[in-house]
PDB file of C-alpha atoms in Angstrom:
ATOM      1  CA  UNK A   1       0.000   0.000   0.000  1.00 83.00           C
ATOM      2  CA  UNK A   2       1.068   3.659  -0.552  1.00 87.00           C
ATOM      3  CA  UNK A   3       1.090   6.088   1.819  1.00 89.00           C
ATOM      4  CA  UNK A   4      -2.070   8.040   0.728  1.00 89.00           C
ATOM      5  CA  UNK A   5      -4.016   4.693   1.327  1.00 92.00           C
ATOM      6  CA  UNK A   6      -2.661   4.408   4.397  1.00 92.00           C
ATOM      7  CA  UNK A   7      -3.649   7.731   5.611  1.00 92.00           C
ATOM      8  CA  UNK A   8      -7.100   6.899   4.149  1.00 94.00           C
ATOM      9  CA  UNK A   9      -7.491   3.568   5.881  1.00 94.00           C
ATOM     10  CA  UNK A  10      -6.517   5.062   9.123  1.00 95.00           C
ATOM     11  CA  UNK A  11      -9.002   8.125   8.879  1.00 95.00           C
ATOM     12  CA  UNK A  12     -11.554   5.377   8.169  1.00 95.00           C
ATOM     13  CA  UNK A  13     -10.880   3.639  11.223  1.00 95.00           C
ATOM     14  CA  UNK A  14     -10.482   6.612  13.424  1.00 94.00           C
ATOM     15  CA  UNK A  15     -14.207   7.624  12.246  1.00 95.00           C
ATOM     16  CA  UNK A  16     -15.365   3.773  12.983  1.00 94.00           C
ATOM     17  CA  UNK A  17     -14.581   4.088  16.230  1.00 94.00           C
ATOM     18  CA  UNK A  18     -15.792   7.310  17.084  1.00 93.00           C
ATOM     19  CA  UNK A  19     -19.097   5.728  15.592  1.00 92.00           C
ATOM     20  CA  UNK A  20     -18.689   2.580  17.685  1.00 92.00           C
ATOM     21  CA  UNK A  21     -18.281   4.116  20.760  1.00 91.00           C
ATOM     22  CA  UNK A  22     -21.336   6.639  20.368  1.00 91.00           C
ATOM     23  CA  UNK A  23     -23.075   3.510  19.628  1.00 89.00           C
ATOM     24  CA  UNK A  24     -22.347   1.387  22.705  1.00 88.00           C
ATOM     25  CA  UNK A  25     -22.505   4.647  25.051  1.00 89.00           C
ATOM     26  CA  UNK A  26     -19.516   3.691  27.379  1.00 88.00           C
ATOM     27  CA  UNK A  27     -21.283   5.790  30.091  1.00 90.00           C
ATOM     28  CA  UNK A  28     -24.541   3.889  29.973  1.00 91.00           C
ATOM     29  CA  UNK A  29     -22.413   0.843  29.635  1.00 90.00           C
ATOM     30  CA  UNK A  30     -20.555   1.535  32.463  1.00 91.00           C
ATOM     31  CA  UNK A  31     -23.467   2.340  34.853  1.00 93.00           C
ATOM     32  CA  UNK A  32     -24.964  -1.026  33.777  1.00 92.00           C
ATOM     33  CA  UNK A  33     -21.682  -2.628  34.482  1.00 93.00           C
ATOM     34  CA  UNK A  34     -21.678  -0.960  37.849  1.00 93.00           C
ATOM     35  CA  UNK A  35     -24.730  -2.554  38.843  1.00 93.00           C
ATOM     36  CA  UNK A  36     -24.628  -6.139  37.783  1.00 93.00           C
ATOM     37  CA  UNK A  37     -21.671  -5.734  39.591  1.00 93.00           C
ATOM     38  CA  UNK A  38     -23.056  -5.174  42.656  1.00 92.00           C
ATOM     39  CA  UNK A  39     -25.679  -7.474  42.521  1.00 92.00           C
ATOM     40  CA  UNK A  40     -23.112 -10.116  42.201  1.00 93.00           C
ATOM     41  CA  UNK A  41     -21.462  -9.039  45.241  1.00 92.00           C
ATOM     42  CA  UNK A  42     -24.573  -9.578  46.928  1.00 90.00           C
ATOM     43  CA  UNK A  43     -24.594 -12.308  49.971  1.00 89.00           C
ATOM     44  CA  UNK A  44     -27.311 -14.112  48.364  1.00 90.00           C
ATOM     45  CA  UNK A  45     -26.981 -13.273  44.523  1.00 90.00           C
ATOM     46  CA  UNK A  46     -26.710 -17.262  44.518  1.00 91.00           C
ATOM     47  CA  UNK A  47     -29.949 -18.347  45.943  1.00 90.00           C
ATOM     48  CA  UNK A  48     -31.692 -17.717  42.979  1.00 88.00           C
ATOM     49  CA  UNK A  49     -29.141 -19.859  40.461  1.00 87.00           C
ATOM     50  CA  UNK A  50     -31.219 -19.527  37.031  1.00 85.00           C
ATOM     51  CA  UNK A  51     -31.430 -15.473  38.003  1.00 87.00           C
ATOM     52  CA  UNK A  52     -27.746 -15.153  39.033  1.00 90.00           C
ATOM     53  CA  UNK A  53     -26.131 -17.133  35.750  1.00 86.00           C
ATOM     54  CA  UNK A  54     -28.211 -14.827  33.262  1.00 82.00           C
ATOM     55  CA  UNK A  55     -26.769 -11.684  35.623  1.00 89.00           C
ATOM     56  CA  UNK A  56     -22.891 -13.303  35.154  1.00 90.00           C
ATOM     57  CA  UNK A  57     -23.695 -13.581  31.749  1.00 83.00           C
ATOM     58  CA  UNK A  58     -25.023  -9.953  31.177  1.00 85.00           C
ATOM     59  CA  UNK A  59     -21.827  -9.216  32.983  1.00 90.00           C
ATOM     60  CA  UNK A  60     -19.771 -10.865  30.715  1.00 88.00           C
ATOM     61  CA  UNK A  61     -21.127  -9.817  27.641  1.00 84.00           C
ATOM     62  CA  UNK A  62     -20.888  -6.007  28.777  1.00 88.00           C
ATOM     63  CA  UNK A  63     -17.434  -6.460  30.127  1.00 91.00           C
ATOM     64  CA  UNK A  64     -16.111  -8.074  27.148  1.00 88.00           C
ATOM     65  CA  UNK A  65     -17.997  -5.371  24.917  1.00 90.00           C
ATOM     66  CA  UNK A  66     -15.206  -2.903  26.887  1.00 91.00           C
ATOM     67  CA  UNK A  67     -12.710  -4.497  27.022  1.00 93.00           C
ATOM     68  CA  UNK A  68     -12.769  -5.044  23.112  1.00 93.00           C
ATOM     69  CA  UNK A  69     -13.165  -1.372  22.629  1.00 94.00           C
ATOM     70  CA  UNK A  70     -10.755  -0.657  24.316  1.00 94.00           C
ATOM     71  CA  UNK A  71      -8.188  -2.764  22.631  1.00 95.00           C
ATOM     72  CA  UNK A  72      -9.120  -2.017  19.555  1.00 96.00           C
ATOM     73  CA  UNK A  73      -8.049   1.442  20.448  1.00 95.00           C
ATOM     74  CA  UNK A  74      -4.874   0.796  22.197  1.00 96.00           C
ATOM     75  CA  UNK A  75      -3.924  -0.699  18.822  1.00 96.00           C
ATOM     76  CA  UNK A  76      -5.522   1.386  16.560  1.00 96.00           C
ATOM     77  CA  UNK A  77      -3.294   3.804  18.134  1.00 96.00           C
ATOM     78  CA  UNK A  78       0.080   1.771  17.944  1.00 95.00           C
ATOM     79  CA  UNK A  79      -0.631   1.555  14.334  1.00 95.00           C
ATOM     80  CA  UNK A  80      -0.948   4.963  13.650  1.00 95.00           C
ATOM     81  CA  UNK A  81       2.559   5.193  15.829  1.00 94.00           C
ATOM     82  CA  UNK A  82       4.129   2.699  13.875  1.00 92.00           C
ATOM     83  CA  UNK A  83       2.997   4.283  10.684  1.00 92.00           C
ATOM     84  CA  UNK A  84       4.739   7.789  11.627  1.00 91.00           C
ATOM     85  CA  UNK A  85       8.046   5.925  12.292  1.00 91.00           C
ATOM     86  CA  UNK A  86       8.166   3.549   9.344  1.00 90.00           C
ATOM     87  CA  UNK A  87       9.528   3.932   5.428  1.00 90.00           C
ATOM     88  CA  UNK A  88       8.088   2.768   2.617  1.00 89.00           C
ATOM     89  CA  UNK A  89       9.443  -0.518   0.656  1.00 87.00           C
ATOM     90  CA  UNK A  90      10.818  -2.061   4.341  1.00 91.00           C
ATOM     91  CA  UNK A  91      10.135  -5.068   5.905  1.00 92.00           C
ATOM     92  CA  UNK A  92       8.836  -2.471   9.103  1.00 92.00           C
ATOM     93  CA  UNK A  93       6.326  -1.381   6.101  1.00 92.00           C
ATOM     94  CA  UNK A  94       5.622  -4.675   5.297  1.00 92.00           C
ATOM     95  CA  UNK A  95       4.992  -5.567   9.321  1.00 93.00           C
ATOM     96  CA  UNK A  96       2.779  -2.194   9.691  1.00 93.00           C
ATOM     97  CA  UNK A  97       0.469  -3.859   6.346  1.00 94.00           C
ATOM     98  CA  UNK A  98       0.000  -7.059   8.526  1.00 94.00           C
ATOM     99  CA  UNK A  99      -0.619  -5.260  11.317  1.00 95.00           C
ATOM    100  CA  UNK A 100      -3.709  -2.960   9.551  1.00 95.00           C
ATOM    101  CA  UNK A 101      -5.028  -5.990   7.870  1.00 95.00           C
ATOM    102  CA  UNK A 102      -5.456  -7.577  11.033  1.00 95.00           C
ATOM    103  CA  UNK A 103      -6.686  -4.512  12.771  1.00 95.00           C
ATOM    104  CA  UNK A 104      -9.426  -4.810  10.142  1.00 95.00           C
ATOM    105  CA  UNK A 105     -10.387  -7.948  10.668  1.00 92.00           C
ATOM    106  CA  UNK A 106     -11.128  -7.329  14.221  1.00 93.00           C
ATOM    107  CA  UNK A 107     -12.957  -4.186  13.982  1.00 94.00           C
ATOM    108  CA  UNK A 108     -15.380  -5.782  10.892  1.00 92.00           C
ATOM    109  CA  UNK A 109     -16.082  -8.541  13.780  1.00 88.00           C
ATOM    110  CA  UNK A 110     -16.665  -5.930  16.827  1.00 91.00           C
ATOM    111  CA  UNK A 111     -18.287  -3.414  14.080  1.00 91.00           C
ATOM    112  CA  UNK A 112     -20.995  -6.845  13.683  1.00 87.00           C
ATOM    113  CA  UNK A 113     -21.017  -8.096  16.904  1.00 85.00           C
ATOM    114  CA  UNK A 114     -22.167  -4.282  18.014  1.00 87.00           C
ATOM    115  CA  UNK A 115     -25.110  -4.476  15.393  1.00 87.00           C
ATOM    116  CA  UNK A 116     -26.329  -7.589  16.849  1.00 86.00           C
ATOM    117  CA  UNK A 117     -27.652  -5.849  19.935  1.00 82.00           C
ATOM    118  CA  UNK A 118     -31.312  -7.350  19.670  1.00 86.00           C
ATOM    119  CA  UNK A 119     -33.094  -9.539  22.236  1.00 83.00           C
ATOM    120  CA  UNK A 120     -31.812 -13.028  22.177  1.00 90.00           C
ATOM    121  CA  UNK A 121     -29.170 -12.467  19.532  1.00 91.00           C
ATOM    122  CA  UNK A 122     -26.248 -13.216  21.833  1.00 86.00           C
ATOM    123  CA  UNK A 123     -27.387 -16.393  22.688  1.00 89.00           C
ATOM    124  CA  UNK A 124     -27.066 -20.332  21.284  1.00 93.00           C
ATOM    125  CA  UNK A 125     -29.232 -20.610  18.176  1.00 96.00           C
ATOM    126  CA  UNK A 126     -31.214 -24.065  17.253  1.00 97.00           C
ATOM    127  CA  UNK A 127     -31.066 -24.741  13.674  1.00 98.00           C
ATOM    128  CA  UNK A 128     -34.040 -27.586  11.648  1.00 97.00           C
ATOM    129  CA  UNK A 129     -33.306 -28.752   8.002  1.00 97.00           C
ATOM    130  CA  UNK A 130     -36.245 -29.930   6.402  1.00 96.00           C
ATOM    131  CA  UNK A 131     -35.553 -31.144   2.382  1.00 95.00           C
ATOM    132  CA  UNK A 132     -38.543 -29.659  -0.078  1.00 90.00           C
ATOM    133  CA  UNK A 133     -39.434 -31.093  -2.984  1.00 79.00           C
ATOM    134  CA  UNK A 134     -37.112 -32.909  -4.954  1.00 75.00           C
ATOM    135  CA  UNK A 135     -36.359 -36.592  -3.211  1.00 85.00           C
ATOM    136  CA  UNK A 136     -32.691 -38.103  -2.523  1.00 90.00           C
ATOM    137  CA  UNK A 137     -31.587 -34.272  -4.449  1.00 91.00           C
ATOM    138  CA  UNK A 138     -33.328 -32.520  -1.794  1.00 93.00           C
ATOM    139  CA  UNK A 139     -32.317 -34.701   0.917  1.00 95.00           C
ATOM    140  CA  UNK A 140     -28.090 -34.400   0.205  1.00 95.00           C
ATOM    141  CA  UNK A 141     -28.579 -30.621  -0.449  1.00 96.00           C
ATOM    142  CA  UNK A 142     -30.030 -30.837   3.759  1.00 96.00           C
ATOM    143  CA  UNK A 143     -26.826 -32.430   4.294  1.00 96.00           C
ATOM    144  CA  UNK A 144     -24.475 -30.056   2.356  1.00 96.00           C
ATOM    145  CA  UNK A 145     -26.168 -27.373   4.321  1.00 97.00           C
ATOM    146  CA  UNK A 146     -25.236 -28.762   7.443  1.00 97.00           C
ATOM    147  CA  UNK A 147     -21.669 -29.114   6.619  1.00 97.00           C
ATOM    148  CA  UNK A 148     -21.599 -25.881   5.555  1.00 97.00           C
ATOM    149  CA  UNK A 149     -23.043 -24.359   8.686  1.00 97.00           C
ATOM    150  CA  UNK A 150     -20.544 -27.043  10.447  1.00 97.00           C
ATOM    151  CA  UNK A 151     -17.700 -25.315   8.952  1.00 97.00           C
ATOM    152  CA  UNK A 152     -18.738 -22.114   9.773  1.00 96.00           C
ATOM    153  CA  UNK A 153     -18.920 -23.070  13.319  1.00 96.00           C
ATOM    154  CA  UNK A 154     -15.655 -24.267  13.356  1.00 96.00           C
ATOM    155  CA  UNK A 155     -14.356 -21.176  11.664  1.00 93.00           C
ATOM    156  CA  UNK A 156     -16.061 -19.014  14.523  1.00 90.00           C
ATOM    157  CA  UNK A 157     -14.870 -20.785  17.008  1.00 91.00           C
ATOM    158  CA  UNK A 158     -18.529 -22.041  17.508  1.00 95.00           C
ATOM    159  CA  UNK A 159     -19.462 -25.770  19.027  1.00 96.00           C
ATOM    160  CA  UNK A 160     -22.447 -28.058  16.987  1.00 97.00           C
ATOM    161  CA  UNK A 161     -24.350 -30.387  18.725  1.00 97.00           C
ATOM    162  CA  UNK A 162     -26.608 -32.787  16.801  1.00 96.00           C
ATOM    163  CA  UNK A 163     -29.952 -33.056  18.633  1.00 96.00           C
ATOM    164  CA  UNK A 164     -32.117 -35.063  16.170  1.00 96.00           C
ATOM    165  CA  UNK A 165     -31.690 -36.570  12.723  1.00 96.00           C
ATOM    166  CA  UNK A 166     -33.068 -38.730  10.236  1.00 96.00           C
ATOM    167  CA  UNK A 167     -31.165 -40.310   7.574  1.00 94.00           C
ATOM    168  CA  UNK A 168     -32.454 -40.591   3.819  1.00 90.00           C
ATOM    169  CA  UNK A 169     -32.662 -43.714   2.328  1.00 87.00           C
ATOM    170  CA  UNK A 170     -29.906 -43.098  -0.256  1.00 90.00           C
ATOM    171  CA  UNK A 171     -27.927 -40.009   0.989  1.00 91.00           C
ATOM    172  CA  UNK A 172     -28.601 -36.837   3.119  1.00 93.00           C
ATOM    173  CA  UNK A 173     -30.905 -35.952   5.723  1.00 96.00           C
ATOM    174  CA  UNK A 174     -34.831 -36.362   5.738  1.00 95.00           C
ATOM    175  CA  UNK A 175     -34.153 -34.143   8.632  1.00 96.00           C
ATOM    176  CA  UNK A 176     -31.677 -32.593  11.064  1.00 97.00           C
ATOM    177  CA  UNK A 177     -32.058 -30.651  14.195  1.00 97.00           C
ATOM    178  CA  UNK A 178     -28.948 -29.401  15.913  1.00 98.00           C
ATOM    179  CA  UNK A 179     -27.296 -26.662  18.049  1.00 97.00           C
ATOM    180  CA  UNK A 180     -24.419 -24.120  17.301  1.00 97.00           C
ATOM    181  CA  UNK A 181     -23.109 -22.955  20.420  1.00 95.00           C
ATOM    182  CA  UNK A 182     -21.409 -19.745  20.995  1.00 90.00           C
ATOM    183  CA  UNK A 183     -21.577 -15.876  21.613  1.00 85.00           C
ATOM    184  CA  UNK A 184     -23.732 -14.047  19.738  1.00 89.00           C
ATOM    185  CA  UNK A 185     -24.357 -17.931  17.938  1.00 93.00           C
ATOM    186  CA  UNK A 186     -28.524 -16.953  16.990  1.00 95.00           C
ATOM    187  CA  UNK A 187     -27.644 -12.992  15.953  1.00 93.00           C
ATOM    188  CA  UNK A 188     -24.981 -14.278  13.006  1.00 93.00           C
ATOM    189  CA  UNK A 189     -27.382 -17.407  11.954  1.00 96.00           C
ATOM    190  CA  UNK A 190     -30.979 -15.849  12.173  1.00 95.00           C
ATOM    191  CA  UNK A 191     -30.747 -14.030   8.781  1.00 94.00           C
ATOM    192  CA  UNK A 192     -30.220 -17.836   7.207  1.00 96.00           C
ATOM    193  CA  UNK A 193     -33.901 -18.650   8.435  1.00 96.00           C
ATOM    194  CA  UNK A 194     -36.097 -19.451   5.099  1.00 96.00           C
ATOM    195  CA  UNK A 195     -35.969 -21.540   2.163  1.00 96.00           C
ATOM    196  CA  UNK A 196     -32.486 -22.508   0.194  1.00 96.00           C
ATOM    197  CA  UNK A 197     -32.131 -23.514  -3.282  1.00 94.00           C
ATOM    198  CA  UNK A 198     -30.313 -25.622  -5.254  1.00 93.00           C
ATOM    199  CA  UNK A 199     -29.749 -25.932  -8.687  1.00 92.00           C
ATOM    200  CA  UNK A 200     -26.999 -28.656 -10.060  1.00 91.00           C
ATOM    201  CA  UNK A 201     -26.111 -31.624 -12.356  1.00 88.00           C
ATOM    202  CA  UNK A 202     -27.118 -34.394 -10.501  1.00 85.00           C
ATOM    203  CA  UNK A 203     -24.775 -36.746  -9.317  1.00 85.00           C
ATOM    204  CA  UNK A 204     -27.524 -39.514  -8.728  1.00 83.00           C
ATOM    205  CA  UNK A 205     -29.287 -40.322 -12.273  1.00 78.00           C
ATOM    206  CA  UNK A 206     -27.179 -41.956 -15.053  1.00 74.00           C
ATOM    207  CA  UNK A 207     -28.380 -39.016 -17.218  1.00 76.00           C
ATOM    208  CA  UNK A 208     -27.168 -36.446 -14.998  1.00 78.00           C
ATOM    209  CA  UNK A 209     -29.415 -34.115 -15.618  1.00 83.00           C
ATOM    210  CA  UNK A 210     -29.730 -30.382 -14.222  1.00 88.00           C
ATOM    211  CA  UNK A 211     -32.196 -30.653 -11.076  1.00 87.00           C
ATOM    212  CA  UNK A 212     -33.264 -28.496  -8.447  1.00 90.00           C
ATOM    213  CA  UNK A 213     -33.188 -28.935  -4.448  1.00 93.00           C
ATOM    214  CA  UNK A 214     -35.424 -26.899  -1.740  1.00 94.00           C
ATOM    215  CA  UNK A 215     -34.421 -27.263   1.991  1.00 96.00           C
ATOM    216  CA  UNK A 216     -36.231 -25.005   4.215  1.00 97.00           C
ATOM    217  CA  UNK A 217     -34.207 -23.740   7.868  1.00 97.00           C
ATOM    218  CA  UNK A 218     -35.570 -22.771  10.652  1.00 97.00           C
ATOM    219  CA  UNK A 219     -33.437 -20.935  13.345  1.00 97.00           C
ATOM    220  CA  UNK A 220     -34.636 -20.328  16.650  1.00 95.00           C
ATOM    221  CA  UNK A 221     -32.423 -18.991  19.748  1.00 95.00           C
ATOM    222  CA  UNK A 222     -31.979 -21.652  23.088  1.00 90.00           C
ATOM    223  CA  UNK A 223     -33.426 -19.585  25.499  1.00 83.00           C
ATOM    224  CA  UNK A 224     -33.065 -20.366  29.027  1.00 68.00           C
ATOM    225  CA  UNK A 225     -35.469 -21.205  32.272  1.00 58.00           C
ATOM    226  CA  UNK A 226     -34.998 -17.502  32.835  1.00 55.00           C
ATOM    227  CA  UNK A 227     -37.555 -16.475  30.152  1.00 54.00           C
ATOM    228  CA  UNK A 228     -40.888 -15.804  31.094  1.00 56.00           C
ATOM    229  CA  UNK A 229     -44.340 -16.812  29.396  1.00 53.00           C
ATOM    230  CA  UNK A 230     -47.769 -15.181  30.322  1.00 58.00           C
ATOM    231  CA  UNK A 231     -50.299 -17.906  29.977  1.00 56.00           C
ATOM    232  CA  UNK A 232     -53.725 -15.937  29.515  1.00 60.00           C
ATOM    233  CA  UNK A 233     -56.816 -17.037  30.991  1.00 54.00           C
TER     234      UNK A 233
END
């Protein structure tokens, strides 16, 4: 990268987190903080253990929101340290690209973990493959789904647990159930809720001829015993 990129990257991400922080409201955040806090220090925060786990993990989720921030800045501004020492066409140049791609890479994740601020999205998130129309076609495109949300599990760091599954009678699922465990697991999968298609040579008639494969996903978040229901009368 030139240097005029370089000044442009780093005005970008001097902006970004100027709009991250306004976003998050450190002050609110702090307050908030301030108070789980001292429930936690509480002599009986534990007699209640459903309450007092979803008030460790509030606290957890807030702290690490901070603490993220915060980094990011520390090393936002040993970049733009770095940047003032360094000469072009050097290995220290070379180190200082590395070091902004990376820097990047972290803020795109905080930047999306910050947008996921709705109810529930920080939690575990349930995910149900059911193959449409189409047979044994729709039934391995269930099961190339899967792997593909397995590997984006893995990717994020993220556990899978298979809860339910039926096999097909040739290949694939005739349906899967299973659990992707994780922070902020339901806020990066709910958008995938809806009906996926498929459109390929098939590898299963001696024709192989071009076919199409529905799977409908649902994606629901694993709420806890701390949620409560209103039965009306």
């Amino acid at each position: 990268m030139e240097r005029y990129e370089i000044n442009k990257i780093l005005e970008k991400y001097k902006v970004s987190l100027i709009s991250l922080k306004d976003k998050i409201n450190i002050p609110k955040l702090t307050i908030s903080l301030n108070e789980l806090s001292s429930l936690m220090e509480s002599p009986d925060f534990w007699s209640n253990s459903i309450k007092a786990k979803q008030v460790s993990k509030d606290y957890s989720n807030l702290r690490s929101i901070v603490t993220e921030i915060e980094e990011l800045e520390k090393n936002y501004q040993n970049i733009v340290d770095w940047y003032s020492l360094v000469e072009e066409k050097t290995s220290e140049w070379d180190t200082l690209e590395e070091d902004i791609n990376n820097f990047s890479v972290s803020l795109e994740n905080f930047e999306i973990k910050v947008l996921l601020d709705k109810e529930y999205d920080n939690l575990d998130a349930f995910l149900e493959l059911h193959p449409g129309a189409g047979g044994v076609e729709s039934m391995d495109f269930a099961q190339m789904l899967f792997r593909m949300y397995s590997r984006y599990a893995k990717k994020n760091n993220f556990s899978v647990e298979i809860i339910d599954f039926t096999a097909g009678d040739i290949a694939g699922y005739k349906s899967i159930t299973f659990k992707i465990k994780g922070d902020y697991a339901y806020g990066n999968l709910k958008s995938e809720r809806g009906v996926h298609r498929l459109i390929r040579l098939s590898p299963f008639n001696s024709g192989n001829s071009r076919e199409t494969s529905f799977c409908s996903c649902d994606v629901y978040p694993s709420v806890d015993d701390n949620i409560k229901i209103d039965i009306k009368d």
